[in-house]
Amino acid sequence: MALWIQAQQLQGDALHQMQALYGQHFPIEVRHYLAQWVEAQPWDAIDLENPQEEFKAKRLLDSLIQELQRKAEHQMGEDGFLLKIKLGHYATQLKSTYDPCPQELVRCIKHILYTEQRLVQEATNVNSSGGGPMEGTPQRYQQINQTFEELRVMTQDTENDLRKLQHSQEYFIIQYQESLRIQAQLSSLASLPPAERVQRETSLQSRKATLEAWLTREANTLQKYRQDLAEKHQKTLALLRKQQAVIVDDELIQWKRRQQLAGNGGPPEGGLDILQSWCEKLADMIWQNRQQIRRVEHLTQQLPIPGPTEELLSELNATVTDIISALVTSTFIIEKQPPQVLKTQTKFAATVRLLVGGKLNVHMNPPQVKATIISEQQAKALLKNENTRNDSSGEILNNNCVMEYHQTTGTLSAHFRNMSLKRIKRSDRRGAESVTEEKFTVLFESQFSVGGNELVFHVKTLSLPVVVIVHGSQDNNATATVLWDNAFSEPGRVPFVVPDKVTWPQLCEALNMKYKAEVQSERGLSEENLVFLAQKAFSSSSSNPEDYRNMTMTWSQFNRESLPGRNFTFWQWFDGVIELMKKHLKAHWNDGAILGFLNKQQAQDMLMSKPNGTFLLRFSDSEIGGITIAWVAENPNKAGERMVWNLMPFTTKDFSIRSLADRISDLNHLLFLYPNQPKDEVFSKYCSPTQPKAVDGYVKPEIKQVVKVEFSSPNPEPSPGNPTFMDTTASPTVNQQHGFPMYPSMNDPMLDAEGEFELDDVDMARQVEEFLRQPQWSGQQS
C-alpha cells in the first residue's frame, strides 16, 4: 500500500501518466480500495509465457473478485450504498473480462505496479534534496530523463519556428499574388485614355516597386528562417542520435548481457518496461522531427527559393530516416531466449518483442515473425551482408507466429509456445571439436511498415548460441560450451567468437554463479572451495589463493582434456557435483553440513584431532557426482591406534533409493558431524518417518545402510545386541561389494588412493572365478 500512497502524491505529467494506466480493463477504484491486497500478491512469481501456470493466475483472479465482493459487503451508509453497487459491478466486470484469460490480468497489474514504481522513483529523484539520485535509481537514469526533457524543449522550439515559417510563407504568397495582380492591372492599362493611364500606371508602378522590394527582403528572411530551422533540426537529430546510442548501445546491450549471464545462473536481467518507455519516447520524438522536416520540405516545394536549404533538408531527411531505422531494427529483441541446450524432437518456447511497436502503431497490421535455425558460419555471413541468402541448418516445427498487441501493457510481442527442432544439419567437423561444441542460433525475422507504408522495415535478431543435442548423455558437455560462451563472450563479437583461455578468477566467478543458481543457495563457493578446485584443475598442491590469481585456464583444460589419472574432465567432475547437490543434497549444503570440496589428506588432518565417531562429507575425487563419508575410528588391527576411514562414494542412484540423512542415521558408529555437532541435531529433521505397523497380515520390508567392517565401536556404551561391526543395510553400490570387508586404503588393493573403489583397475573375470571356487559354491553345483 506504501506504493499507492506515494503514487497519489504525483503531480503534473507524472500524475497524468499514472491515471492513464487505469480504465475499463482495471478501474482506478479497484486499485484504491484494494491497494494493500494488490501490492501484497506474488504477481512476479507467475511466468506469463508458461500456459501451465494459468491456474495460478486464475487463483489470483478469483481472490481479487472475492476481495472486491467482501469490500462491497462492508460498505455502510448513504455513500457506502453507491460504492457497494460500484464495487460489485467491477467484480462482475473483471470476472467477465479476465476469466477466459487470467494471465492477462497478471500482465496488466504487473505493468501498472512497475510503471507506478518508476514514476514514483523518477519524481522522488527530481525532488530529492540536493538533486542527487534516489537510492536504487542509477544516476544515468536521471541523465537520460534530463536529456529527454531537453529534446522535448528543442522539438517544441522547432515546432514553434516551423509554424512561424509557415505563417510567414503564407503571407509572402499572398503578397506575391498581390504583385501578380498589380502586374495584370498594368498590362490592362492600354485600353484606358492616356491621361488616366499615366496616372494609374504611376500609382501601380509605385505600389509594385514597394511590394517587390518587400518580397525580396522577405524571401531572404524566409530563406534565413529555413536555414536556421534546418540547423536547429541538425542539433536535435545529433542529440537524438546520442540519446539513442546511450539507450540502445549501452542500456539495451547491458540488458542483453544480463540476460546472457542469467543463462549461467546470474541475477534476472530485469523487466523491459523502462527500456520500452525510453525507446517509445525516442520513437515519438524522432517521428515528430521527421514530420517537421517533411513539412519544411513541403513548404520548400510550395515556394522554391534558391539556396542551400534543399540540400540540407535532403541530408536531414536521410539522417532522420537512418535514426528511426536503427531504432526499429535494434529494438526487435528476444525477450525470452530459446533453451541454449536444445534437444531435437523436444518442445521449446521463445518470445520476441518490438519495443517501439505500440508507439509506431505496427500492431494495426500485425506482422508475422518466422524462426529459423542457422549455423555459426551462416550467422557470420548474415551480419556481413544483409542480402546474404540464409539457408537453414535444420527444420523447426511451428516456427511462424503473429505478433500480438497487449492493450493493458502496450507491448507488441510474438510468443512461440510449441516449437520443436525436427532435424539438424551439421557442418563437416574437423579437428578436435565435437558436436557438443558446435554452435547454432535461432534467427527471428519479420517485415512491417510504418507511417502508411512510408517506411518498410525488414528486422532480424539472433538468439544466444544454441548447442543441439540428440541424447541426454550429451547435456553435460553441451552445458560446458554454453557456460563458457555466456561467461566470456564480448559484446559486438563476430558470431560466436570466445577467448580460448581465461584467468582463473574469471572462471571462479562463472563457476560460483552457476553453482549457486543450480543448487538454489546463497551459500556459494568459499575461497577454500575455490583453492581446492584450483588444485584439481592445475594438478597443484599449493593452498595459497594468491598463487592462482594470475593463472589461466584454457577451454581444453576445462572440458577437453581429462584430469590426470581420470577419464573425465574438470567440468564433468564439477557438473557431477552440481547435479548431485541440486537433486538430493541442497538442504544439507544450505545447512552447512557438507564441506564437500576437500581431498582425502585434508579430511584426515581435520578428523584426526577429533573424537572417535566424528565424520564429514566430501566429494569423491574418483567418481563423477559422488560423495563419501570420512570418519575417525579405532584401527581394528592395532590396539590404541586411530585412523580415518572413507566409505565408498554415494551417487544420485543411491540417494534415489535412500536419502543421505537416513543412511547416516543407520550408521551407529557415526556420532558427530565435524567439528562437534551431534548428528541427530543436523540430520534427524530430514529422516524418513517410521514405517507404520504391518496391516493385512503383511510385514513391510525396510531398506537400511549396512557397512560391515571389523573394528571396535567408538561408542563406549553400545546398545544391547549391537555387533562390533557397522550394521544396517548397504546401498546398492555398497551391497555389490559386501562380500569384501572394507579396510583402510593402504591395506586394500580394491580401493584407490582415496579409499574409494576403482572398478577400472579390477580384473572382474578373475575375481568372479576365484569367488565361485569357494567351498560354499562347489557344494551347490549340480
Coordinates of C-alpha atoms in Angstrom, one line a residue, residues 116-386:
E116 CA 3.8 3.4 -10.7
Q117 CA 7.1 2.4 -9.2
R118 CA 9.0 4.0 -12.0
L119 CA 7.0 7.2 -11.8
V120 CA 7.4 7.5 -8.1
Q121 CA 11.2 6.9 -8.3
E122 CA 11.5 9.5 -11.0
A123 CA 9.5 12.0 -9.1
T124 CA 11.5 11.3 -5.9
N125 CA 14.7 11.6 -7.9
V126 CA 13.7 15.1 -9.1
N127 CA 12.5 16.3 -5.7
S128 CA 15.2 14.7 -3.5
S129 CA 17.3 17.2 -1.6
G130 CA 20.5 18.3 -3.3
G131 CA 19.2 17.0 -6.6
G132 CA 21.0 13.6 -6.0
P133 CA 19.5 10.4 -7.4
M134 CA 17.3 8.3 -5.2
E135 CA 18.9 5.3 -3.7
G136 CA 18.4 2.4 -6.1
T137 CA 17.9 4.7 -9.1
P138 CA 21.1 4.9 -11.2
Q139 CA 22.4 8.4 -11.9
R140 CA 22.5 7.6 -15.6
Y141 CA 18.7 7.2 -15.5
Q142 CA 18.5 10.8 -14.3
Q143 CA 20.7 11.9 -17.1
I144 CA 18.6 10.1 -19.7
N145 CA 15.4 11.7 -18.3
Q146 CA 17.1 15.2 -18.4
T147 CA 18.2 14.6 -22.0
F148 CA 14.6 13.7 -22.9
E149 CA 13.4 16.9 -21.3
E150 CA 16.0 18.8 -23.3
L151 CA 14.9 17.1 -26.5
R152 CA 11.3 17.9 -25.7
V153 CA 12.1 21.6 -25.4
M154 CA 14.1 21.5 -28.6
T155 CA 11.4 19.7 -30.5
Q156 CA 8.8 22.2 -29.2
D157 CA 11.0 25.1 -30.2
T158 CA 11.4 23.8 -33.8
E159 CA 7.7 23.2 -33.9
N160 CA 7.1 26.9 -33.0
D161 CA 9.6 28.0 -35.5
L162 CA 8.0 25.9 -38.2
R163 CA 4.6 27.5 -37.5
K164 CA 6.2 30.9 -37.8
L165 CA 7.8 29.9 -41.0
Q166 CA 4.5 28.6 -42.3
H167 CA 2.7 31.8 -41.4
S168 CA 5.4 34.0 -42.9
Q169 CA 5.4 31.9 -46.1
E170 CA 1.6 32.1 -46.4
Y171 CA 1.7 35.9 -46.0
F172 CA 4.5 36.0 -48.6
I173 CA 2.5 34.1 -51.1
I174 CA -0.5 36.4 -50.5
Q175 CA 1.7 39.4 -51.2
Y176 CA 3.3 37.7 -54.2
Q177 CA -0.2 37.1 -55.6
E178 CA -0.9 40.8 -55.0
S179 CA 2.2 41.7 -57.0
L180 CA 0.9 39.4 -59.8
R181 CA -2.5 41.2 -59.6
I182 CA -0.7 44.6 -59.9
Q183 CA 1.2 43.3 -62.9
A184 CA -2.0 42.2 -64.5
Q185 CA -3.5 45.6 -63.9
L186 CA -0.5 47.3 -65.5
S187 CA -1.0 45.1 -68.6
S188 CA -4.6 46.1 -68.9
L189 CA -3.9 49.9 -68.9
A190 CA -3.5 50.1 -72.6
S191 CA -7.3 50.4 -73.1
L192 CA -7.6 53.5 -70.9
P193 CA -7.3 57.1 -72.0
P194 CA -3.7 58.4 -71.9
A195 CA -4.2 60.9 -69.1
E196 CA -5.9 58.3 -66.9
R197 CA -3.4 55.6 -68.0
V198 CA -0.4 57.7 -66.9
Q199 CA -2.0 58.5 -63.5
R200 CA -2.9 54.8 -62.8
E201 CA 0.4 53.5 -64.2
T202 CA 2.4 55.8 -61.9
S203 CA 0.4 54.6 -58.9
L204 CA 0.6 50.9 -59.7
Q205 CA 4.3 51.1 -60.5
S206 CA 5.0 52.7 -57.2
R207 CA 3.0 50.0 -55.4
K208 CA 4.7 47.3 -57.4
A209 CA 8.2 48.6 -56.7
T210 CA 7.4 48.8 -52.9
L211 CA 5.9 45.3 -52.9
E212 CA 8.8 43.8 -54.9
A213 CA 11.3 45.3 -52.6
W214 CA 9.4 43.8 -49.6
L215 CA 9.1 40.4 -51.4
T216 CA 12.9 40.4 -52.0
R217 CA 13.6 41.2 -48.4
E218 CA 11.0 38.7 -47.2
A219 CA 12.4 35.9 -49.5
N220 CA 15.8 36.4 -47.9
T221 CA 14.1 36.3 -44.5
L222 CA 12.3 33.1 -45.3
Q223 CA 15.5 31.6 -46.6
K224 CA 17.1 32.6 -43.3
Y225 CA 14.2 31.0 -41.4
R226 CA 14.6 27.8 -43.3
Q227 CA 18.4 27.8 -42.8
D228 CA 18.0 28.4 -39.0
L229 CA 15.3 25.8 -38.7
A230 CA 17.4 23.2 -40.5
E231 CA 20.4 24.0 -38.3
K232 CA 18.2 23.5 -35.2
H233 CA 17.0 20.2 -36.6
Q234 CA 20.6 19.2 -37.1
K235 CA 21.3 19.8 -33.4
T236 CA 18.1 18.0 -32.4
L237 CA 19.0 15.0 -34.5
A238 CA 22.5 14.9 -33.2
L239 CA 21.2 14.8 -29.6
L240 CA 18.6 12.2 -30.6
R241 CA 21.3 10.0 -32.1
K242 CA 23.4 10.5 -29.0
Q243 CA 20.5 9.6 -26.7
Q244 CA 19.7 6.6 -28.8
A245 CA 23.2 5.4 -28.5
V246 CA 23.0 5.6 -24.7
I247 CA 19.7 3.7 -24.6
V248 CA 20.3 1.2 -27.4
D249 CA 24.1 0.7 -27.5
D250 CA 24.5 1.0 -23.7
E251 CA 21.4 0.2 -21.7
L252 CA 19.8 -2.3 -24.1
I253 CA 23.2 -4.0 -24.6
Q254 CA 23.7 -4.2 -20.8
W255 CA 20.2 -5.8 -20.5
K256 CA 21.2 -8.4 -23.2
R257 CA 24.4 -9.1 -21.3
R258 CA 22.5 -9.6 -18.1
Q259 CA 20.1 -11.9 -20.0
Q260 CA 23.1 -13.9 -21.2
L261 CA 24.6 -14.1 -17.7
A262 CA 21.2 -15.2 -16.4
G263 CA 21.6 -18.2 -18.6
N264 CA 24.6 -19.1 -16.3
G265 CA 22.6 -18.5 -13.2
G266 CA 23.2 -14.8 -12.8
P267 CA 20.5 -12.5 -11.4
P268 CA 17.5 -11.9 -13.6
E269 CA 18.0 -9.4 -16.4
G270 CA 15.1 -7.3 -15.2
G271 CA 12.0 -6.2 -17.0
L272 CA 11.9 -4.3 -20.3
D273 CA 9.2 -1.8 -19.3
I274 CA 11.6 1.1 -18.6
L275 CA 13.7 0.4 -21.7
Q276 CA 10.5 0.3 -23.7
S277 CA 9.3 3.6 -22.3
W278 CA 12.7 5.2 -23.3
C279 CA 12.5 3.6 -26.8
E280 CA 9.0 4.8 -27.2
K281 CA 10.0 8.4 -26.2
L282 CA 12.8 8.2 -28.7
A283 CA 10.4 6.9 -31.4
D284 CA 7.9 9.7 -30.6
M285 CA 10.5 12.5 -30.8
I286 CA 12.2 11.1 -33.9
W287 CA 8.9 10.8 -35.6
Q288 CA 7.9 14.3 -34.6
N289 CA 11.1 15.7 -36.0
R290 CA 10.7 13.6 -39.2
Q291 CA 7.3 15.1 -39.7
Q292 CA 8.6 18.6 -39.1
I293 CA 11.3 18.1 -41.7
R294 CA 8.8 16.7 -44.2
R295 CA 6.6 19.8 -43.6
V296 CA 9.6 22.0 -44.3
E297 CA 10.2 20.1 -47.5
H298 CA 6.6 20.6 -48.5
L299 CA 6.9 24.4 -47.8
T300 CA 10.1 24.5 -49.8
Q301 CA 8.3 22.8 -52.7
Q302 CA 5.4 25.2 -52.5
L303 CA 7.8 28.2 -52.6
P304 CA 11.2 27.3 -54.1
I305 CA 13.8 29.9 -53.1
P306 CA 17.3 29.4 -54.5
G307 CA 19.8 28.5 -51.7
P308 CA 21.5 25.6 -49.8
T309 CA 18.3 24.7 -47.9
E310 CA 17.1 22.0 -50.3
E311 CA 20.4 20.0 -50.0
L312 CA 20.4 20.5 -46.2
L313 CA 16.8 19.2 -46.0
S314 CA 17.7 16.2 -48.1
E315 CA 20.6 15.4 -45.6
L316 CA 18.2 15.8 -42.7
N317 CA 15.6 13.6 -44.2
A318 CA 18.2 10.9 -44.8
T319 CA 19.6 11.3 -41.2
V320 CA 16.2 11.0 -39.5
T321 CA 15.3 8.0 -41.6
D322 CA 18.6 6.4 -40.7
I323 CA 17.9 7.1 -37.0
I324 CA 14.4 5.7 -37.0
S325 CA 15.6 2.6 -39.0
A326 CA 18.4 2.0 -36.5
L327 CA 15.9 2.3 -33.5
V328 CA 13.4 -0.1 -35.0
T329 CA 15.9 -2.7 -36.0
S330 CA 17.7 -2.5 -32.6
T331 CA 14.5 -2.8 -30.6
F332 CA 13.4 -6.0 -32.2
I333 CA 14.7 -8.3 -29.4
I334 CA 14.3 -11.7 -27.9
E335 CA 12.6 -11.2 -24.5
K336 CA 12.7 -14.9 -23.6
Q337 CA 15.5 -16.9 -25.2
P338 CA 15.1 -20.4 -26.5
P339 CA 17.0 -23.0 -24.4
Q340 CA 20.7 -22.9 -25.2
V341 CA 21.0 -26.7 -24.9
L342 CA 18.4 -27.7 -27.4
K343 CA 17.4 -31.4 -27.8
T344 CA 15.8 -32.5 -31.1
Q345 CA 12.2 -33.7 -31.0
T346 CA 11.6 -31.7 -27.8
K347 CA 9.1 -28.8 -27.4
F348 CA 10.6 -25.4 -26.6
A349 CA 9.4 -21.8 -26.4
A350 CA 10.7 -18.3 -27.1
T351 CA 9.3 -14.7 -27.1
V352 CA 10.3 -11.8 -29.3
R353 CA 9.3 -8.2 -28.8
L354 CA 9.3 -5.0 -30.6
L355 CA 9.9 -2.2 -28.1
V356 CA 8.5 0.6 -30.3
G357 CA 5.7 -1.4 -31.9
G358 CA 2.9 0.2 -29.9
K359 CA 4.2 3.8 -30.5
L360 CA 4.6 3.3 -34.3
N361 CA 1.2 1.5 -34.5
V362 CA 2.8 -1.6 -36.0
H363 CA 0.0 -3.6 -34.4
M364 CA -2.6 -2.0 -36.7
N365 CA -1.4 -4.6 -39.2
P366 CA 0.2 -7.3 -37.0
P367 CA 3.4 -8.6 -38.6
Q368 CA 4.4 -12.3 -38.7
V369 CA 7.6 -13.5 -37.2
K370 CA 9.5 -16.5 -38.6
A371 CA 12.1 -18.6 -36.6
T372 CA 14.9 -20.4 -38.4
I373 CA 17.9 -22.3 -37.0
I374 CA 21.2 -21.4 -38.7
S375 CA 24.8 -22.3 -38.2
E376 CA 27.6 -20.2 -36.8
Q377 CA 29.0 -19.7 -40.3
Q378 CA 25.6 -18.6 -41.6
A379 CA 25.2 -16.2 -38.7
K380 CA 28.6 -14.6 -39.7
A381 CA 27.5 -14.3 -43.3
L382 CA 24.2 -12.7 -42.3
L383 CA 25.9 -10.0 -40.2
K384 CA 28.4 -9.2 -43.0
N385 CA 25.7 -8.7 -45.7
E386 CA 22.0 -8.3 -45.0

